[in-house]
Short mmCIF file of C-alpha atoms in Angstrom, two decimals:
data_model
loop_
_atom_site.label_atom_id
_atom_site.label_comp_id
_atom_site.label_asym_id
_atom_site.label_seq_id
_atom_site.Cartn_x
_atom_site.Cartn_y
_atom_site.Cartn_z
CA GLU A 1 -3.05 8.24 -10.69
CA ASP A 2 -5.90 7.01 -8.48
CA GLN A 3 -5.49 3.34 -7.68
CA VAL A 4 -6.98 0.69 -5.40
CA THR A 5 -5.17 -2.62 -4.83
CA GLN A 6 -6.53 -5.58 -2.91
CA SER A 7 -4.53 -8.52 -1.56
CA PRO A 8 -4.45 -11.41 -1.55
CA GLU A 9 -6.34 -12.26 -4.75
CA ALA A 10 -7.59 -15.48 -3.19
CA LEU A 11 -7.60 -16.83 0.35
CA ARG A 12 -8.54 -20.27 1.66
CA LEU A 13 -9.24 -20.59 5.37
CA GLN A 14 -10.32 -23.41 7.62
CA GLU A 15 -13.53 -22.73 9.50
CA GLY A 16 -12.60 -20.78 12.63
CA GLU A 17 -9.24 -19.61 11.26
CA SER A 18 -9.18 -15.79 11.54
CA SER A 19 -7.44 -13.64 8.93
CA SER A 20 -7.35 -10.19 7.31
CA LEU A 21 -7.89 -8.84 3.81
CA ASN A 22 -6.01 -5.76 2.65
CA CYS A 23 -7.07 -2.79 0.54
CA SER A 24 -4.38 -0.22 -0.21
CA TYR A 25 -5.17 2.99 -2.05
CA THR A 26 -3.58 5.99 -3.70
CA VAL A 27 -6.20 8.62 -4.42
CA SER A 28 -6.49 12.38 -4.49
CA GLY A 29 -8.71 13.19 -1.55
CA LEU A 30 -10.62 10.42 0.20
CA ARG A 31 -14.34 10.98 0.68
CA GLY A 32 -15.10 7.44 1.77
CA LEU A 33 -13.90 3.83 1.61
CA PHE A 34 -16.49 1.11 1.12
CA TRP A 35 -16.40 -2.64 1.62
CA TYR A 36 -18.74 -4.92 -0.30
CA ARG A 37 -19.37 -8.65 -0.40
CA GLN A 38 -20.25 -10.30 -3.72
CA ASP A 39 -21.65 -13.81 -4.10
CA PRO A 40 -21.56 -15.61 -7.47
CA GLY A 41 -24.30 -14.41 -9.81
CA LYS A 42 -25.22 -11.52 -7.51
CA GLY A 43 -24.45 -7.82 -7.29
CA PRO A 44 -22.13 -6.48 -4.57
CA GLU A 45 -23.76 -6.19 -1.16
CA PHE A 46 -22.78 -3.15 0.92
CA LEU A 47 -21.00 -3.90 4.20
CA PHE A 48 -19.24 -0.80 5.60
CA THR A 49 -18.31 2.81 4.98
CA LEU A 50 -15.18 4.32 6.57
CA TYR A 51 -14.48 8.03 6.30
CA SER A 52 -11.29 8.85 8.20
CA ALA A 53 -8.10 7.26 9.48
CA GLY A 54 -8.58 5.50 12.79
CA GLU A 55 -12.22 4.67 12.14
CA GLU A 56 -13.46 1.11 12.75
CA LYS A 57 -16.77 -0.61 11.93
CA GLU A 58 -17.97 -4.06 13.00
CA LYS A 59 -20.69 -6.42 11.85
CA GLU A 60 -20.92 -9.97 13.17
CA ARG A 61 -17.59 -11.66 12.36
CA LEU A 62 -16.32 -8.75 10.24
CA LYS A 63 -14.38 -5.69 11.34
CA ALA A 64 -13.12 -2.98 8.99
CA THR A 65 -10.36 -0.53 9.87
CA LEU A 66 -8.86 2.43 8.02
CA THR A 67 -5.47 4.15 7.96
CA LYS A 68 -4.27 6.94 5.67
CA LYS A 69 -3.04 4.45 3.08
CA GLU A 70 -4.97 1.22 3.56
CA SER A 71 -7.94 -0.56 5.00
CA PHE A 72 -8.21 -4.02 6.50
CA LEU A 73 -11.19 -6.32 6.68
CA HIS A 74 -10.66 -8.66 9.61
CA ILE A 75 -12.62 -11.89 9.65
CA THR A 76 -12.85 -13.56 13.05
CA ALA A 77 -13.66 -17.28 13.29
CA PRO A 78 -15.09 -17.44 9.76
CA LYS A 79 -17.82 -19.85 8.75
CA PRO A 80 -18.40 -21.43 5.31
CA GLU A 81 -21.20 -18.93 4.65
CA ASP A 82 -18.59 -16.16 4.73
CA SER A 83 -17.19 -17.52 1.45
CA ALA A 84 -17.54 -14.77 -1.17
CA THR A 85 -15.53 -12.16 -3.03
CA TYR A 86 -14.86 -9.07 -0.93
CA LEU A 87 -14.52 -5.79 -2.80
CA CYS A 88 -13.07 -2.53 -1.64
CA ALA A 89 -14.00 0.80 -3.27
CA VAL A 90 -12.66 4.30 -2.71
CA GLN A 91 -14.51 7.53 -3.46
CA THR A 92 -12.25 10.44 -4.34
CA GLY A 93 -12.64 14.15 -3.82
CA ALA A 94 -13.94 14.40 -7.40
CA ASN A 95 -16.70 11.94 -6.48
CA ASN A 96 -15.25 9.17 -8.63
CA LEU A 97 -15.53 5.63 -7.25
CA PHE A 98 -12.65 3.20 -7.87
CA PHE A 99 -12.97 -0.51 -7.12
CA GLY A 100 -10.25 -3.00 -6.36
CA THR A 101 -10.36 -6.36 -8.11
CA GLY A 102 -11.40 -8.16 -4.95
CA THR A 103 -10.29 -11.00 -2.69
CA ARG A 104 -11.98 -14.35 -3.27
CA LEU A 105 -12.43 -15.95 0.16
CA THR A 106 -13.15 -19.66 0.59
CA VAL A 107 -13.87 -21.03 4.07
CA ILE A 108 -13.54 -24.80 4.33
CA PRO A 109 -15.68 -26.67 6.87
CA LYS B 1 -37.89 -1.75 1.13
CA ALA B 2 -37.29 -3.00 -2.38
CA GLY B 3 -33.73 -3.06 -3.62
CA VAL B 4 -32.29 -2.08 -6.97
CA THR B 5 -34.01 -3.96 -9.80
CA GLN B 6 -32.34 -4.65 -13.12
CA THR B 7 -33.97 -6.13 -16.19
CA PRO B 8 -33.47 -8.33 -18.02
CA ARG B 9 -31.21 -10.66 -15.99
CA TYR B 10 -29.75 -12.31 -19.07
CA LEU B 11 -29.36 -11.26 -22.70
CA ILE B 12 -27.79 -12.89 -25.72
CA LYS B 13 -27.02 -10.70 -28.71
CA THR B 14 -24.89 -10.88 -31.83
CA ARG B 15 -22.17 -8.52 -33.00
CA GLY B 16 -23.44 -5.28 -34.50
CA GLN B 17 -26.76 -5.30 -32.66
CA GLN B 18 -27.73 -2.82 -30.01
CA VAL B 19 -29.13 -3.41 -26.53
CA THR B 20 -30.98 -1.47 -23.82
CA LEU B 21 -30.72 -2.38 -20.15
CA SER B 22 -33.04 -1.07 -17.46
CA CYS B 23 -32.53 -0.15 -13.80
CA SER B 24 -35.03 0.83 -11.11
CA PRO B 25 -33.28 2.36 -8.08
CA ILE B 26 -34.23 2.11 -4.44
CA SER B 27 -37.17 4.38 -3.69
CA GLY B 28 -35.93 7.87 -2.78
CA HIS B 29 -32.51 7.40 -4.38
CA ARG B 30 -31.76 10.00 -7.02
CA SER B 31 -28.32 8.88 -8.17
CA VAL B 32 -27.86 5.92 -10.48
CA SER B 33 -24.48 4.61 -11.60
CA TRP B 34 -23.63 1.92 -14.12
CA TYR B 35 -20.65 -0.44 -14.05
CA GLN B 36 -19.23 -3.13 -16.30
CA GLN B 37 -17.80 -6.17 -14.52
CA THR B 38 -15.52 -8.67 -16.24
CA PRO B 39 -13.22 -11.33 -14.74
CA GLY B 40 -10.10 -9.60 -16.02
CA GLN B 41 -10.90 -5.94 -15.33
CA GLY B 42 -13.15 -6.07 -12.29
CA LEU B 43 -15.72 -3.30 -11.87
CA GLN B 44 -15.29 -0.46 -14.33
CA PHE B 45 -17.32 2.74 -13.95
CA LEU B 46 -19.45 3.69 -16.96
CA PHE B 47 -21.45 6.75 -15.90
CA GLU B 48 -23.54 8.31 -13.16
CA TYR B 49 -26.84 10.13 -13.42
CA PHE B 50 -28.38 12.43 -10.86
CA SER B 51 -31.72 14.19 -11.34
CA GLU B 52 -31.79 13.25 -15.04
CA THR B 53 -28.33 14.73 -15.72
CA GLN B 54 -25.12 12.83 -16.39
CA ARG B 55 -22.88 13.88 -13.53
CA ASN B 56 -19.84 11.71 -14.19
CA LYS B 57 -18.51 9.54 -16.98
CA GLY B 58 -15.94 6.77 -17.17
CA ASN B 59 -13.52 5.94 -19.93
CA PHE B 60 -15.76 4.05 -22.32
CA PRO B 61 -16.46 4.67 -26.03
CA GLY B 62 -19.46 6.65 -27.19
CA ARG B 63 -21.26 3.41 -28.08
CA PHE B 64 -22.16 3.29 -24.41
CA SER B 65 -24.82 5.78 -23.42
CA GLY B 66 -27.45 6.20 -20.77
CA ARG B 67 -30.27 8.31 -19.52
CA GLN B 68 -32.32 8.85 -16.41
CA PHE B 69 -36.01 9.58 -16.20
CA SER B 70 -37.87 11.90 -13.84
CA ASN B 71 -38.77 8.94 -11.59
CA SER B 72 -35.00 8.17 -11.26
CA ARG B 73 -35.26 5.00 -13.30
CA SER B 74 -32.36 4.65 -15.70
CA GLU B 75 -31.54 2.92 -18.96
CA MET B 76 -28.22 2.08 -20.52
CA ASN B 77 -27.77 1.56 -24.24
CA VAL B 78 -24.92 -0.10 -26.09
CA SER B 79 -24.85 0.21 -29.86
CA THR B 80 -22.88 -1.78 -32.44
CA LEU B 81 -22.11 -4.57 -29.99
CA GLU B 82 -18.65 -6.14 -29.98
CA LEU B 83 -17.52 -9.48 -28.57
CA GLY B 84 -15.62 -7.62 -25.85
CA ASP B 85 -18.86 -6.13 -24.53
CA SER B 86 -19.77 -9.49 -23.00
CA ALA B 87 -19.92 -8.76 -19.28
CA LEU B 88 -22.08 -8.35 -16.22
CA TYR B 89 -23.60 -4.85 -16.23
CA LEU B 90 -24.39 -3.58 -12.76
CA CYS B 91 -26.52 -0.67 -11.73
CA ALA B 92 -26.16 1.00 -8.33
CA SER B 93 -28.20 3.67 -6.62
CA SER B 94 -27.54 6.07 -3.78
CA LEU B 95 -29.18 9.07 -2.22
CA GLY B 96 -26.66 11.09 -4.19
CA GLU B 97 -27.02 14.38 -2.37
CA ALA B 98 -23.37 14.43 -1.31
CA GLY B 99 -20.25 12.35 -1.54
CA GLY B 100 -19.34 9.58 0.86
CA GLN B 101 -22.67 7.77 0.56
CA PRO B 102 -22.67 4.04 -0.18
CA GLN B 103 -24.04 2.73 -3.45
CA HIS B 104 -26.45 -0.20 -3.41
CA PHE B 105 -26.26 -2.61 -6.30
CA GLY B 106 -28.73 -4.68 -8.27
CA ASP B 107 -27.90 -8.23 -9.34
CA GLY B 108 -26.97 -7.13 -12.84
CA THR B 109 -27.72 -8.02 -16.43
CA ARG B 110 -25.44 -10.65 -17.90
CA LEU B 111 -24.86 -9.77 -21.55
CA SER B 112 -23.38 -12.35 -23.89
CA ILE B 113 -22.31 -11.42 -27.41
CA LEU B 114 -22.09 -14.19 -30.00
#
């Protein structure tokens, strides 16, 4: 059964304290793995697409990496404005898109 | 470039009524997908339309239906509303020509059932 699991559910960091969010997946044929950021009352905002193991993408303080079983979203020296829920989604070979339940990140000044 | 637009932003309905939600995709995007988001279940896929045809469907009852018009705009309809239908309904668009393309989301319609 296709499944996407994100951990931790919630994460509190001090400003400047780097950490990583995890997205593990079990799917039949990976066509792409997507990271999104969602703020309260808003729709998910696209961050990255990763297609194959070993691939890395960076944007400001965020860096996404991919292995054959999981992806990490590394946050370096976070700021309070990085507080949001981060969602991971996996597209299968059948073109279905499965979302994890997200990690709620809070960065404390 | 305008993003995905969903209307209305908020709706309050009572049990048994029906509702229609609207989505205008990013210009040039031909695929539109609909999702239901609730605190307990996260984002659940409803259906996807591409070039006016339903290309994929999630595991929701037949009360949930949709359609896409020739200009790629899409509507979603829910009939005989139940309390459990209270949720944020999100629409996402993508170019849709092939897999592996990111979807871009609107800010959703928050539906409350009394």
